[in-house]
Amino acid sequence: MLMIEILPGKCDFCGCCVGVCPEDAIELKEAEIRIIEELCTNCCKCVWSCPFETLKFNKKETTRLEFES
Amino acid sequence: MKAEYDVIVVGAGPAGSMAARFAAEKGVSVLILEKDRDVGYPVRCGEAVSKAGIEEFLRPDPKWIASSIDKFSLISPDGSEVIIQFSETGYILERRVFDYELAKMAASCGAEILTRAYVSGLITEGGRVTGVKYQFRGEEKQLRAKVVIAADGVESRLGRWAGLKTYVDFRDMESCAQVTASNIKVDPNTCYFYFGKDVAPEGYLWVFPKGNCSANIGLGVSGLTGKKRSAVSYLNSFMEKNFPDAPTLTSIAGGVPCSVTLERISAPGIMLTGDAARQVNPLSGGGIISGMIGGSIAGRIAAEAVISNKPDYIMTYDKAWNDRLGRRHEIFNRIKNGIYNFSDEKFDSIAHSFLKVSKDKRTLGSLFRTALFNQPSLLLDVAKVFLG
């Protein structure tokens, strides 16, 4: 169950989250980001490393897994 | 475009362009794949480099130099300012022009470049990387190469796909927020560094002048800090307090892996360089010159492996890098870990002690000595740096 969500409109596509993800569960393109649900373990390292407060941990299931600008 | 290449470089930052240039110079076929539409943009970087570092690879050119630096100003938490004058100068770059220039140099040596090409996977055969899968204008494509050089930045995934452990410990990731701002009235030849838990805990804040009263202002904080408060929140507080009326021309996020180099930076058919290999100086967070050095070594070795038809020769890259800079970075990393644990009081007391040193004797070396009186356990590591 995925409990991390990508808040809309905040992502700057910098790649900090991808760099710290131990599971290779985040895909980043020029202006697109996506959490790969099957790989994510909700470890939250991406949340702690995001400079712009884009990623958020919720105590319930989330559905916002992507953002495209 | 060719049907296959000797060397495919993924990423057109300084490390990627240098790898491409040094490989192409030796006459092998080279293609750079860049995911963004533009080489050199966006700029996620403080843009400071040493003059000597640049001159190893190209002649300094005013069109990509925003300002020359001959002074550092270090500001401790209580506002005490330590100014150090240098004999050797540095530069603040105009990265969007600089990166472009490096890519053009690679191109003039024969490298081809394709932008908007997102590498989505590797082709492997019998445990060896033999090419890349990529998306270009909505189409899935493949290209074979004798060597793939991954210069795909802090967000690198290529190394993982080749079975290397590449993710960064979140405590070593400096999450950065930065702006380019106008109406910043600072000395045009001084780099300013601010320290302290209210400004940038386990990191620092920089104000680097870019001419015409504009500056690159940013900070990095470690993931440990980010658990509680984000980089952008620290930067907003600093700007409101220090430069409340400064229009921002750019505002951007970035990540700097401040750790030792990866344990392995080559595997059969693939080499990693730049931020992707974690070749950043972990103490300063500077990765332009070290990435260019890493890239130049990778490109040269890749070409030699192709020309001599000895694919496994690329595995000598790890040692070549470690001999040149990797081992130094291990020592820098230990110093970083010592300094990051400094309390605000310790930063202040170092500044106060240093300000008692007569002005003509204030050098980086004497600052280090002052810092060492406050943290003698660092002495051994620093001694190793100076002994090479």
XYZ file of C-alpha atoms in Angstrom:
457
model
C 0.000 0.000 0.000
C 1.490 3.313 -1.073
C 1.396 6.030 1.579
C 3.644 8.613 -0.077
C 2.111 11.141 -2.404
C 3.393 13.745 -4.829
C 1.761 17.082 -4.113
C 0.688 18.789 -7.322
C 2.490 21.885 -8.589
C 5.492 21.705 -6.251
C 7.986 19.413 -7.959
C 11.042 21.018 -9.553
C 12.295 17.706 -11.044
C 15.685 18.035 -9.293
C 16.228 14.329 -8.612
C 17.137 14.335 -4.884
C 14.398 11.780 -4.237
C 15.636 9.478 -7.011
C 19.197 9.699 -5.671
C 18.253 8.585 -2.151
C 15.616 5.969 -3.041
C 17.032 2.563 -2.046
C 14.409 0.732 -4.123
C 14.745 2.519 -7.485
C 11.051 3.328 -7.090
C 10.992 6.812 -8.609
C 11.107 7.684 -12.286
C 12.095 11.197 -13.323
C 12.048 12.704 -16.802
C 12.549 16.312 -17.884
C 9.293 17.513 -16.310
C 7.565 14.322 -15.162
C 7.880 12.383 -11.936
C 6.280 9.098 -10.946
C 6.454 6.756 -7.942
C 6.563 3.115 -9.016
C 4.005 1.665 -6.628
C 5.177 -1.954 -6.804
C 8.705 -0.999 -5.681
C 8.021 1.684 -3.041
C 8.359 0.543 0.593
C 7.193 3.851 2.152
C 10.637 4.343 3.736
C 10.224 8.153 3.454
C 13.825 8.972 2.516
C 12.493 10.832 -0.542
C 10.200 12.890 1.699
C 13.117 13.939 3.944
C 15.357 14.814 1.014
C 12.941 16.909 -1.033
C 14.088 20.565 -1.027
C 10.651 21.843 -2.077
C 8.275 19.827 0.179
C 6.816 18.036 -2.825
C 6.575 14.568 -1.314
C 4.365 13.823 1.657
C 3.882 10.789 3.861
C 0.284 10.005 4.805
C -0.851 7.446 7.324
C -3.332 6.124 4.776
C -3.252 4.927 1.187
C -2.477 7.586 -1.407
C -3.300 7.804 -5.072
C -1.349 10.825 -6.314
C 1.693 9.078 -7.706
C 2.574 11.308 -10.606
C 3.047 14.909 -11.542
C 3.699 16.434 -14.923
C 4.170 20.115 -15.605
C 22.903 8.974 -36.599
C 24.674 5.682 -36.787
C 23.150 2.237 -36.230
C 25.505 1.707 -33.281
C 28.283 3.559 -31.477
C 31.560 2.748 -29.846
C 30.622 4.902 -26.841
C 27.223 6.199 -25.715
C 27.297 8.879 -23.008
C 24.101 9.457 -21.043
C 23.828 13.050 -19.832
C 25.300 16.255 -21.250
C 26.503 17.961 -18.077
C 30.200 18.749 -17.586
C 31.131 15.110 -16.812
C 29.228 13.725 -19.804
C 30.543 16.296 -22.262
C 34.118 15.783 -21.080
C 33.778 11.995 -21.353
C 32.445 12.435 -24.894
C 35.200 14.868 -25.837
C 38.044 12.708 -24.529
C 36.646 9.581 -26.199
C 35.915 11.327 -29.515
C 39.379 12.902 -29.559
C 40.815 9.406 -29.832
C 38.753 8.759 -32.945
C 36.007 6.425 -31.672
C 32.331 7.094 -32.488
C 30.455 8.822 -29.660
C 26.818 9.767 -29.070
C 25.537 11.829 -26.117
C 21.896 11.300 -25.086
C 20.451 14.158 -22.987
C 16.994 13.873 -21.430
C 16.258 17.608 -21.318
C 15.530 19.714 -24.367
C 18.472 22.012 -23.720
C 22.105 21.380 -22.782
C 23.082 23.503 -19.754
C 19.580 24.231 -18.533
C 18.190 24.226 -15.883
C 21.168 25.212 -13.723
C 21.088 23.344 -10.403
C 24.428 24.559 -9.060
C 26.295 27.230 -7.096
C 28.543 27.693 -10.166
C 31.847 28.253 -8.289
C 35.068 26.724 -9.646
C 38.797 27.169 -9.157
C 40.784 28.822 -11.939
C 43.369 26.007 -11.956
C 40.613 23.405 -12.287
C 39.182 25.088 -15.362
C 42.560 25.730 -16.973
C 43.360 22.039 -16.981
C 40.699 21.630 -19.688
C 39.956 24.920 -21.436
C 40.943 28.540 -21.648
C 38.837 30.818 -19.409
C 36.448 32.828 -21.567
C 34.523 35.939 -20.426
C 31.386 34.688 -22.150
C 30.855 31.995 -19.485
C 32.512 33.719 -16.523
C 30.089 35.792 -14.462
C 32.747 37.015 -12.010
C 36.273 36.414 -10.748
C 36.773 35.577 -7.089
C 39.734 36.509 -4.909
C 38.155 36.562 -1.443
C 36.121 34.263 0.774
C 33.920 35.688 3.497
C 32.895 33.191 6.161
C 30.062 34.287 8.435
C 29.572 32.504 11.742
C 26.165 32.116 13.431
C 26.557 35.268 15.575
C 27.406 37.330 12.477
C 31.192 37.445 12.953
C 32.752 37.789 9.515
C 36.108 36.275 8.597
C 37.545 37.441 5.269
C 40.289 35.497 3.524
C 42.177 36.904 0.544
C 43.493 34.494 -2.093
C 46.379 34.655 -4.456
C 44.818 32.021 -6.684
C 41.509 33.144 -8.136
C 38.306 31.297 -8.767
C 35.332 31.943 -10.994
C 31.591 32.033 -10.728
C 30.420 30.497 -13.970
C 27.466 31.170 -16.192
C 26.653 27.469 -16.278
C 24.073 27.647 -19.019
C 26.737 29.040 -21.357
C 29.574 26.952 -19.908
C 27.828 23.571 -20.287
C 26.895 24.520 -23.826
C 30.536 25.309 -24.562
C 31.708 21.935 -23.203
C 29.118 20.127 -25.331
C 30.236 22.089 -28.402
C 33.841 21.096 -27.703
C 32.760 17.441 -27.624
C 30.871 17.977 -30.873
C 33.868 19.593 -32.542
C 35.872 16.460 -31.679
C 33.264 14.393 -33.527
C 30.710 13.480 -30.839
C 27.027 13.488 -31.842
C 24.413 14.877 -29.425
C 20.698 14.123 -29.161
C 18.520 16.082 -26.714
C 15.052 15.090 -25.444
C 16.293 11.495 -25.391
C 15.359 9.797 -22.109
C 17.255 6.585 -21.395
C 14.743 4.156 -19.900
C 16.788 0.979 -19.663
C 19.950 -0.899 -20.553
C 20.474 -3.675 -23.070
C 22.460 -6.452 -21.427
C 23.834 -9.695 -22.807
C 25.434 -12.303 -20.573
C 25.874 -9.852 -17.700
C 27.473 -7.207 -19.931
C 25.913 -3.855 -20.840
C 25.744 -3.658 -24.633
C 23.550 -0.612 -25.223
C 20.639 1.533 -24.081
C 16.887 1.703 -24.510
C 15.611 5.237 -24.854
C 12.495 7.260 -25.549
C 12.644 9.979 -28.171
C 9.618 12.021 -29.260
C 7.168 9.389 -28.078
C 8.988 6.450 -29.642
C 10.780 3.583 -27.890
C 14.215 3.041 -29.417
C 17.389 1.035 -28.826
C 21.022 1.605 -29.632
C 23.981 -0.664 -29.127
C 27.363 0.542 -27.849
C 30.651 -1.056 -26.871
C 30.770 1.152 -23.763
C 27.984 3.083 -22.025
C 29.115 6.018 -19.878
C 26.486 7.008 -17.305
C 26.787 10.730 -16.571
C 23.121 10.962 -15.668
C 23.504 13.092 -12.574
C 22.362 12.917 -8.978
C 19.195 11.125 -10.144
C 21.245 8.410 -11.897
C 19.549 5.054 -12.352
C 21.819 3.529 -14.984
C 24.329 2.198 -12.469
C 21.588 0.435 -10.523
C 20.291 -1.172 -13.677
C 23.796 -2.546 -14.210
C 23.751 -4.017 -10.699
C 25.859 -1.405 -8.874
C 24.805 0.013 -5.519
C 24.405 3.665 -6.305
C 21.787 5.222 -4.040
C 22.985 7.916 -1.653
C 22.464 7.689 2.100
C 19.852 10.371 2.795
C 22.175 11.866 5.432
C 24.781 12.489 2.719
C 22.362 14.064 0.249
C 22.556 17.844 0.477
C 19.120 19.007 -0.618
C 19.522 22.451 -2.103
C 17.290 25.409 -2.811
C 18.712 28.337 -4.718
C 17.808 31.577 -6.450
C 19.514 33.950 -8.811
C 18.576 37.352 -7.444
C 19.078 40.977 -8.418
C 19.760 44.058 -6.275
C 22.217 42.096 -4.159
C 24.745 44.623 -2.916
C 27.777 42.524 -2.073
C 31.435 42.709 -3.052
C 31.596 41.506 -6.687
C 34.767 39.445 -6.089
C 33.889 37.737 -2.801
C 32.210 34.380 -2.196
C 30.147 34.503 1.005
C 29.486 31.418 3.130
C 27.065 31.422 6.078
C 27.106 28.737 8.752
C 24.853 27.816 11.648
C 21.780 25.909 12.681
C 19.389 28.745 11.890
C 20.800 29.243 8.381
C 21.752 25.822 7.025
C 22.280 23.021 9.563
C 24.730 20.333 8.406
C 25.509 22.360 5.342
C 26.087 25.974 4.426
C 24.456 28.873 2.657
C 26.266 30.560 -0.216
C 26.038 34.003 -1.780
C 28.144 33.992 -4.961
C 28.297 37.267 -6.930
C 27.417 37.122 -10.625
C 28.082 40.736 -11.632
C 25.699 43.702 -12.015
C 24.516 43.344 -8.400
C 23.112 39.885 -9.065
C 24.083 36.749 -7.162
C 23.573 33.023 -6.999
C 22.205 32.431 -3.494
C 21.436 28.992 -2.175
C 21.904 26.454 0.562
C 22.106 22.783 1.166
C 20.837 20.833 4.146
C 21.226 17.127 4.809
C 18.329 14.687 4.820
C 18.561 14.583 8.618
C 17.664 18.269 8.710
C 15.118 17.819 5.935
C 13.157 15.468 8.194
C 12.222 18.531 10.228
C 12.446 21.474 7.842
C 12.982 21.788 4.091
C 15.764 23.588 2.223
C 13.344 26.041 0.593
C 11.971 27.060 3.977
C 15.491 27.919 5.217
C 16.225 29.866 2.036
C 12.986 31.861 2.250
C 13.809 32.868 5.850
C 17.308 33.970 4.856
C 16.110 36.016 1.880
C 13.366 37.735 3.908
C 15.871 38.664 6.589
C 18.847 39.671 4.423
C 17.565 40.587 0.957
C 13.852 41.354 1.325
C 13.656 43.467 -1.836
C 15.652 41.267 -4.191
C 13.781 40.217 -7.350
C 14.482 36.569 -8.147
C 15.362 35.733 -11.722
C 15.458 31.984 -11.179
C 14.356 29.766 -8.331
C 15.323 26.135 -8.361
C 15.911 22.955 -6.360
C 18.854 20.581 -6.589
C 20.638 17.743 -4.872
C 24.335 17.233 -4.196
C 25.579 13.790 -3.150
C 28.220 14.684 -0.509
C 29.770 11.304 0.144
C 32.739 9.256 -0.894
C 32.753 7.920 -4.458
C 30.733 4.757 -5.092
C 32.510 1.528 -4.228
C 32.425 0.509 -7.901
C 32.176 2.972 -10.788
C 32.617 0.467 -13.595
C 31.020 -2.850 -14.504
C 31.187 -4.875 -17.738
C 30.187 -2.486 -20.528
C 29.404 0.526 -18.334
C 31.244 3.341 -16.509
C 29.780 5.965 -14.162
C 30.993 9.534 -13.913
C 30.187 12.900 -12.320
C 27.354 13.131 -9.779
C 26.162 9.702 -10.968
C 29.411 8.190 -9.652
C 29.263 10.469 -6.566
C 32.480 12.173 -7.649
C 31.570 15.401 -5.854
C 34.031 16.908 -3.350
C 32.063 15.976 -0.219
C 33.471 18.839 1.855
C 32.658 21.741 -0.478
C 29.876 20.099 -2.460
C 31.680 21.223 -5.606
C 31.228 18.802 -8.469
C 31.992 20.682 -11.692
C 35.758 20.246 -11.808
C 35.784 16.821 -10.166
C 33.078 15.696 -12.612
C 35.123 17.032 -15.524
C 38.164 15.147 -14.250
C 36.126 11.954 -13.766
C 34.567 12.350 -17.208
C 37.889 12.942 -18.915
C 39.360 9.790 -17.362
C 36.269 7.739 -18.236
C 36.234 8.977 -21.840
C 39.923 8.285 -22.364
C 39.766 4.774 -20.888
C 36.575 3.927 -22.808
C 38.228 4.916 -26.099
C 41.377 2.957 -25.268
C 39.270 -0.124 -24.467
C 37.476 0.185 -27.815
C 40.631 0.803 -29.851
C 42.566 -2.055 -28.241
C 39.481 -4.295 -28.423
C 39.880 -5.127 -24.720
C 36.402 -4.536 -23.247
C 37.481 -5.261 -19.675
C 40.112 -2.534 -19.785
C 37.328 -0.141 -18.683
C 37.560 -1.706 -15.217
C 40.886 0.117 -14.713
C 38.810 3.301 -14.417
C 38.109 2.755 -10.695
C 41.782 2.792 -9.812
C 42.590 5.692 -12.145
C 39.877 7.787 -10.485
C 40.838 6.802 -6.946
C 44.476 7.647 -7.606
C 43.564 11.040 -9.048
C 40.846 12.228 -6.618
C 38.836 9.415 -5.043
C 41.147 8.878 -2.083
C 41.352 12.623 -1.418
C 37.572 12.697 -1.288
C 37.636 10.036 1.437
C 39.669 12.389 3.605
C 37.484 15.394 2.708
C 34.500 13.306 3.731
C 35.963 12.658 7.187
C 36.659 16.371 7.627
C 33.093 17.120 6.517
C 31.717 14.754 9.137
C 33.819 16.527 11.783
C 32.737 20.020 10.738
C 29.044 19.159 10.337
C 28.916 18.262 13.995
C 30.179 21.710 15.034
C 27.752 23.601 17.241
C 26.951 27.266 16.611
C 29.092 28.126 19.649
C 32.045 26.312 18.107
C 31.695 28.153 14.774
C 31.526 31.445 16.690
C 34.536 30.648 18.850
C 36.607 29.707 15.763
C 35.621 33.013 14.132
C 36.478 34.987 17.285
C 39.892 33.276 17.647
C 40.629 33.818 13.971
C 39.736 37.502 14.075
C 42.592 37.914 16.613
C 45.053 36.733 13.937
C 46.606 39.786 12.263
C 44.982 40.610 8.930
C 47.975 39.831 6.749
C 48.201 36.339 8.249
C 44.568 35.353 7.593
C 44.783 32.512 5.102
C 42.724 29.359 4.635
C 45.609 27.459 6.220
C 45.616 29.607 9.347
C 41.820 29.329 9.541
C 42.200 25.558 9.471
C 44.761 25.747 12.266
C 42.352 27.825 14.337
C 39.567 25.334 13.682
C 41.867 22.511 14.725
C 42.465 24.029 18.141
C 38.720 23.665 18.562
C 38.564 20.116 17.175
C 41.950 18.404 17.589
C 40.639 15.051 16.344
C 40.440 16.564 12.849
C 44.177 17.104 12.840
C 45.068 13.687 11.500
C 42.676 13.942 8.576
C 43.780 17.443 7.657
C 47.418 16.404 7.850
C 46.657 13.651 5.321
C 45.134 16.194 2.922
C 48.220 18.383 3.019
C 50.571 15.424 2.759
C 48.636 14.383 -0.365
